[in-house]
Amino acid sequence: MEAGKEFGIVPCGLGARNTLRLESKMALYGHEISDTINVWEADLGRYAKMDKGDFTGRGALEQAKADGIKRALVGLEMVERGIGRDGYKIVDDLGHQIGEITSGSPAPFLKKNIALAYVPPEMSAVDTIVNVEIRGQKVKAKVVPTPFYKKPKKPVASA
């Protein structure tokens, strides 16, 4: 704290870390990834080097890919008033659960309420409207591209 005093540094906690992680779509174990979620579902296939020879779990990953994904991790932006929180259900128009929010929070920098959720693959296209169940009410959210925040590219200096 002393080293950053001249810059006005202030402490921040897990809430700030979680918001930053969510905005950049960084997976957290027990939320977006676990021993029951494969890399294809979590959109982390770039880390499974299937062309690099044998490794533990290769057979299971090949089988999961061959079977096709059963759920897809998507970004959500709340369309109606409400905050989708971890564990909230994604429901169809009849109220049947079809997915679940893994992480959700207001994003102060983006001035939006955002979330990551698993939904059926057929509901994972950008601009698809889904229902988030918040305290027994269906609240609309829209599938959006991720990461939610991308650092602006620096202009290329001309020579």
PDB file of C-alpha atoms in Angstrom:
ATOM      1  CA  MET A   1       0.000   0.000   0.000  1.00  0.00           C
ATOM      2  CA  GLU A   2       2.854   2.347   0.845  1.00  0.00           C
ATOM      3  CA  ALA A   3       4.513   1.812  -2.566  1.00  0.00           C
ATOM      4  CA  GLY A   4       1.337   2.830  -4.387  1.00  0.00           C
ATOM      5  CA  LYS A   5       0.334   5.667  -2.082  1.00  0.00           C
ATOM      6  CA  GLU A   6       1.457   8.415  -4.491  1.00  0.00           C
ATOM      7  CA  PHE A   7      -0.801   6.895  -7.178  1.00  0.00           C
ATOM      8  CA  GLY A   8      -3.858   6.825  -4.930  1.00  0.00           C
ATOM      9  CA  ILE A   9      -3.886   3.026  -4.711  1.00  0.00           C
ATOM     10  CA  VAL A  10      -6.748   1.530  -2.717  1.00  0.00           C
ATOM     11  CA  PRO A  11      -7.301  -2.055  -1.601  1.00  0.00           C
ATOM     12  CA  CYS A  12      -9.830  -4.189  -3.410  1.00  0.00           C
ATOM     13  CA  GLY A  13     -11.273  -7.554  -2.558  1.00  0.00           C
ATOM     14  CA  LEU A  14     -12.686 -10.688  -4.107  1.00  0.00           C
ATOM     15  CA  GLY A  15     -15.701  -8.832  -5.516  1.00  0.00           C
ATOM     16  CA  ALA A  16     -13.446  -6.698  -7.700  1.00  0.00           C
ATOM     17  CA  ARG A  17     -11.428  -9.730  -8.769  1.00  0.00           C
ATOM     18  CA  ASN A  18     -14.607 -11.586  -9.623  1.00  0.00           C
ATOM     19  CA  THR A  19     -15.990  -8.715 -11.718  1.00  0.00           C
ATOM     20  CA  LEU A  20     -12.730  -8.423 -13.673  1.00  0.00           C
ATOM     21  CA  ARG A  21     -12.607 -12.192 -14.195  1.00  0.00           C
ATOM     22  CA  LEU A  22     -16.207 -12.242 -15.386  1.00  0.00           C
ATOM     23  CA  GLU A  23     -15.768  -9.308 -17.790  1.00  0.00           C
ATOM     24  CA  SER A  24     -12.838 -11.094 -19.435  1.00  0.00           C
ATOM     25  CA  LYS A  25     -14.549 -14.533 -19.397  1.00  0.00           C
ATOM     26  CA  MET A  26     -11.877 -16.179 -17.284  1.00  0.00           C
ATOM     27  CA  ALA A  27     -13.166 -19.507 -15.980  1.00  0.00           C
ATOM     28  CA  LEU A  28     -13.299 -20.225 -12.247  1.00  0.00           C
ATOM     29  CA  TYR A  29     -13.197 -23.809 -11.000  1.00  0.00           C
ATOM     30  CA  GLY A  30     -16.519 -24.811  -9.481  1.00  0.00           C
ATOM     31  CA  HIS A  31     -18.336 -22.303 -11.659  1.00  0.00           C
ATOM     32  CA  GLU A  32     -17.450 -22.424 -15.377  1.00  0.00           C
ATOM     33  CA  ILE A  33     -15.190 -25.484 -15.112  1.00  0.00           C
ATOM     34  CA  SER A  34     -15.295 -28.644 -13.008  1.00  0.00           C
ATOM     35  CA  ASP A  35     -14.739 -32.358 -13.267  1.00  0.00           C
ATOM     36  CA  THR A  36     -18.191 -32.692 -14.907  1.00  0.00           C
ATOM     37  CA  ILE A  37     -17.679 -30.017 -17.592  1.00  0.00           C
ATOM     38  CA  ASN A  38     -15.479 -30.789 -20.584  1.00  0.00           C
ATOM     39  CA  VAL A  39     -13.313 -28.297 -22.471  1.00  0.00           C
ATOM     40  CA  TRP A  40     -15.638 -28.300 -25.493  1.00  0.00           C
ATOM     41  CA  GLU A  41     -18.626 -27.201 -23.380  1.00  0.00           C
ATOM     42  CA  ALA A  42     -16.558 -24.558 -21.571  1.00  0.00           C
ATOM     43  CA  ASP A  43     -15.248 -23.114 -24.869  1.00  0.00           C
ATOM     44  CA  LEU A  44     -11.711 -23.980 -23.770  1.00  0.00           C
ATOM     45  CA  GLY A  45     -10.877 -26.419 -26.569  1.00  0.00           C
ATOM     46  CA  ARG A  46      -7.877 -24.274 -27.532  1.00  0.00           C
ATOM     47  CA  TYR A  47      -6.136 -25.683 -24.450  1.00  0.00           C
ATOM     48  CA  ALA A  48      -6.717 -29.340 -25.380  1.00  0.00           C
ATOM     49  CA  LYS A  49      -3.879 -30.040 -27.815  1.00  0.00           C
ATOM     50  CA  MET A  50      -5.438 -33.042 -29.529  1.00  0.00           C
ATOM     51  CA  ASP A  51      -2.663 -33.096 -32.148  1.00  0.00           C
ATOM     52  CA  LYS A  52       0.140 -33.419 -29.560  1.00  0.00           C
ATOM     53  CA  GLY A  53       0.115 -37.172 -28.879  1.00  0.00           C
ATOM     54  CA  ASP A  54      -1.325 -39.190 -26.028  1.00  0.00           C
ATOM     55  CA  PHE A  55      -2.273 -37.739 -22.627  1.00  0.00           C
ATOM     56  CA  THR A  56      -4.466 -38.648 -19.668  1.00  0.00           C
ATOM     57  CA  GLY A  57      -8.101 -38.012 -20.545  1.00  0.00           C
ATOM     58  CA  ARG A  58      -7.598 -37.965 -24.314  1.00  0.00           C
ATOM     59  CA  GLY A  59     -10.080 -40.797 -24.885  1.00  0.00           C
ATOM     60  CA  ALA A  60     -12.754 -39.071 -22.808  1.00  0.00           C
ATOM     61  CA  LEU A  61     -12.263 -35.790 -24.693  1.00  0.00           C
ATOM     62  CA  GLU A  62     -12.412 -37.560 -28.071  1.00  0.00           C
ATOM     63  CA  GLN A  63     -15.624 -39.310 -27.014  1.00  0.00           C
ATOM     64  CA  ALA A  64     -17.169 -36.067 -25.726  1.00  0.00           C
ATOM     65  CA  LYS A  65     -16.361 -34.333 -29.008  1.00  0.00           C
ATOM     66  CA  ALA A  66     -17.786 -37.238 -31.025  1.00  0.00           C
ATOM     67  CA  ASP A  67     -20.972 -37.243 -28.922  1.00  0.00           C
ATOM     68  CA  GLY A  68     -21.425 -33.499 -29.428  1.00  0.00           C
ATOM     69  CA  ILE A  69     -21.776 -30.950 -26.686  1.00  0.00           C
ATOM     70  CA  LYS A  70     -24.894 -31.028 -24.544  1.00  0.00           C
ATOM     71  CA  ARG A  71     -24.470 -27.486 -23.187  1.00  0.00           C
ATOM     72  CA  ALA A  72     -22.536 -24.389 -24.172  1.00  0.00           C
ATOM     73  CA  LEU A  73     -21.036 -21.621 -22.070  1.00  0.00           C
ATOM     74  CA  VAL A  74     -22.385 -18.252 -23.182  1.00  0.00           C
ATOM     75  CA  GLY A  75     -22.253 -14.640 -22.111  1.00  0.00           C
ATOM     76  CA  LEU A  76     -25.524 -13.027 -21.054  1.00  0.00           C
ATOM     77  CA  GLU A  77     -26.496  -9.404 -20.744  1.00  0.00           C
ATOM     78  CA  MET A  78     -29.655  -8.692 -18.809  1.00  0.00           C
ATOM     79  CA  VAL A  79     -32.290  -7.084 -21.041  1.00  0.00           C
ATOM     80  CA  GLU A  80     -34.801  -6.544 -18.258  1.00  0.00           C
ATOM     81  CA  ARG A  81     -34.137  -5.298 -14.757  1.00  0.00           C
ATOM     82  CA  GLY A  82     -32.351  -7.859 -12.611  1.00  0.00           C
ATOM     83  CA  ILE A  83     -29.003  -9.439 -11.865  1.00  0.00           C
ATOM     84  CA  GLY A  84     -28.364 -13.046 -12.836  1.00  0.00           C
ATOM     85  CA  ARG A  85     -26.394 -14.591  -9.979  1.00  0.00           C
ATOM     86  CA  ASP A  86     -24.434 -17.827  -9.632  1.00  0.00           C
ATOM     87  CA  GLY A  87     -26.795 -20.801  -9.566  1.00  0.00           C
ATOM     88  CA  TYR A  88     -29.851 -19.010 -10.972  1.00  0.00           C
ATOM     89  CA  LYS A  89     -31.806 -21.123 -13.429  1.00  0.00           C
ATOM     90  CA  ILE A  90     -32.188 -20.451 -17.132  1.00  0.00           C
ATOM     91  CA  VAL A  91     -35.768 -21.483 -17.932  1.00  0.00           C
ATOM     92  CA  ASP A  92     -37.891 -21.873 -21.040  1.00  0.00           C
ATOM     93  CA  ASP A  93     -41.161 -19.990 -21.508  1.00  0.00           C
ATOM     94  CA  LEU A  94     -43.008 -22.693 -19.526  1.00  0.00           C
ATOM     95  CA  GLY A  95     -40.624 -22.344 -16.584  1.00  0.00           C
ATOM     96  CA  HIS A  96     -38.706 -25.618 -17.113  1.00  0.00           C
ATOM     97  CA  GLN A  97     -35.002 -25.390 -16.337  1.00  0.00           C
ATOM     98  CA  ILE A  98     -32.812 -25.585 -19.444  1.00  0.00           C
ATOM     99  CA  GLY A  99     -29.573 -24.139 -18.072  1.00  0.00           C
ATOM    100  CA  GLU A 100     -27.862 -22.366 -15.222  1.00  0.00           C
ATOM    101  CA  ILE A 101     -25.857 -19.226 -14.535  1.00  0.00           C
ATOM    102  CA  THR A 102     -22.316 -20.009 -13.412  1.00  0.00           C
ATOM    103  CA  SER A 103     -21.212 -16.451 -12.582  1.00  0.00           C
ATOM    104  CA  GLY A 104     -23.119 -13.190 -12.653  1.00  0.00           C
ATOM    105  CA  SER A 105     -22.696  -9.655 -11.427  1.00  0.00           C
ATOM    106  CA  PRO A 106     -23.185  -6.010 -12.202  1.00  0.00           C
ATOM    107  CA  ALA A 107     -20.264  -4.813 -14.332  1.00  0.00           C
ATOM    108  CA  PRO A 108     -19.692  -1.230 -13.149  1.00  0.00           C
ATOM    109  CA  PHE A 109     -17.229  -0.338 -15.915  1.00  0.00           C
ATOM    110  CA  LEU A 110     -19.579  -1.651 -18.635  1.00  0.00           C
ATOM    111  CA  LYS A 111     -22.683  -0.270 -16.865  1.00  0.00           C
ATOM    112  CA  LYS A 112     -24.532  -3.563 -17.475  1.00  0.00           C
ATOM    113  CA  ASN A 113     -25.586  -6.651 -15.562  1.00  0.00           C
ATOM    114  CA  ILE A 114     -23.742  -9.607 -17.059  1.00  0.00           C
ATOM    115  CA  ALA A 115     -23.428 -13.335 -16.511  1.00  0.00           C
ATOM    116  CA  LEU A 116     -21.913 -16.542 -17.841  1.00  0.00           C
ATOM    117  CA  ALA A 117     -24.301 -19.457 -18.188  1.00  0.00           C
ATOM    118  CA  TYR A 118     -24.615 -22.933 -19.616  1.00  0.00           C
ATOM    119  CA  VAL A 119     -27.467 -23.302 -22.087  1.00  0.00           C
ATOM    120  CA  PRO A 120     -28.423 -25.902 -24.695  1.00  0.00           C
ATOM    121  CA  PRO A 121     -26.277 -25.487 -27.843  1.00  0.00           C
ATOM    122  CA  GLU A 122     -29.334 -24.520 -29.893  1.00  0.00           C
ATOM    123  CA  MET A 123     -29.785 -21.490 -27.595  1.00  0.00           C
ATOM    124  CA  SER A 124     -26.154 -20.332 -27.723  1.00  0.00           C
ATOM    125  CA  ALA A 125     -26.271 -18.033 -30.760  1.00  0.00           C
ATOM    126  CA  VAL A 126     -25.585 -14.341 -30.174  1.00  0.00           C
ATOM    127  CA  ASP A 127     -28.824 -12.310 -29.723  1.00  0.00           C
ATOM    128  CA  THR A 128     -30.833 -15.344 -28.522  1.00  0.00           C
ATOM    129  CA  ILE A 129     -33.213 -14.287 -25.737  1.00  0.00           C
ATOM    130  CA  VAL A 130     -33.394 -16.519 -22.657  1.00  0.00           C
ATOM    131  CA  ASN A 131     -35.221 -16.295 -19.332  1.00  0.00           C
ATOM    132  CA  VAL A 132     -33.351 -16.070 -16.046  1.00  0.00           C
ATOM    133  CA  GLU A 133     -35.414 -17.094 -13.034  1.00  0.00           C
ATOM    134  CA  ILE A 134     -34.948 -14.439 -10.352  1.00  0.00           C
ATOM    135  CA  ARG A 135     -37.022 -14.906  -7.189  1.00  0.00           C
ATOM    136  CA  GLY A 136     -39.658 -16.890  -9.088  1.00  0.00           C
ATOM    137  CA  GLN A 137     -39.931 -14.379 -11.949  1.00  0.00           C
ATOM    138  CA  LYS A 138     -38.718 -14.839 -15.534  1.00  0.00           C
ATOM    139  CA  VAL A 139     -36.367 -11.991 -16.461  1.00  0.00           C
ATOM    140  CA  LYS A 140     -35.117 -11.638 -20.042  1.00  0.00           C
ATOM    141  CA  ALA A 141     -31.433 -11.801 -20.932  1.00  0.00           C
ATOM    142  CA  LYS A 142     -29.674 -11.833 -24.281  1.00  0.00           C
ATOM    143  CA  VAL A 143     -26.759 -14.017 -25.412  1.00  0.00           C
ATOM    144  CA  VAL A 144     -23.844 -11.705 -26.236  1.00  0.00           C
ATOM    145  CA  PRO A 145     -20.282 -12.149 -27.516  1.00  0.00           C
ATOM    146  CA  THR A 146     -17.542 -12.777 -24.965  1.00  0.00           C
ATOM    147  CA  PRO A 147     -15.305 -11.629 -23.487  1.00  0.00           C
ATOM    148  CA  PHE A 148     -17.575  -8.829 -22.356  1.00  0.00           C
ATOM    149  CA  TYR A 149     -14.648  -6.411 -22.191  1.00  0.00           C
ATOM    150  CA  LYS A 150     -11.780  -6.246 -24.658  1.00  0.00           C
ATOM    151  CA  LYS A 151      -8.831  -3.969 -24.079  1.00  0.00           C
ATOM    152  CA  PRO A 152      -8.734  -1.366 -26.847  1.00  0.00           C
ATOM    153  CA  LYS A 153      -5.891  -1.862 -29.299  1.00  0.00           C
ATOM    154  CA  LYS A 154      -3.201   0.762 -29.211  1.00  0.00           C
ATOM    155  CA  PRO A 155      -2.866   2.750 -32.405  1.00  0.00           C
ATOM    156  CA  VAL A 156       0.073   1.654 -34.536  1.00  0.00           C
ATOM    157  CA  ALA A 157       2.714   4.382 -34.690  1.00  0.00           C
ATOM    158  CA  SER A 158       3.629   5.340 -38.208  1.00  0.00           C
ATOM    159  CA  ALA A 159       7.286   5.412 -39.142  1.00  0.00           C
TER     160      ALA A 159
END
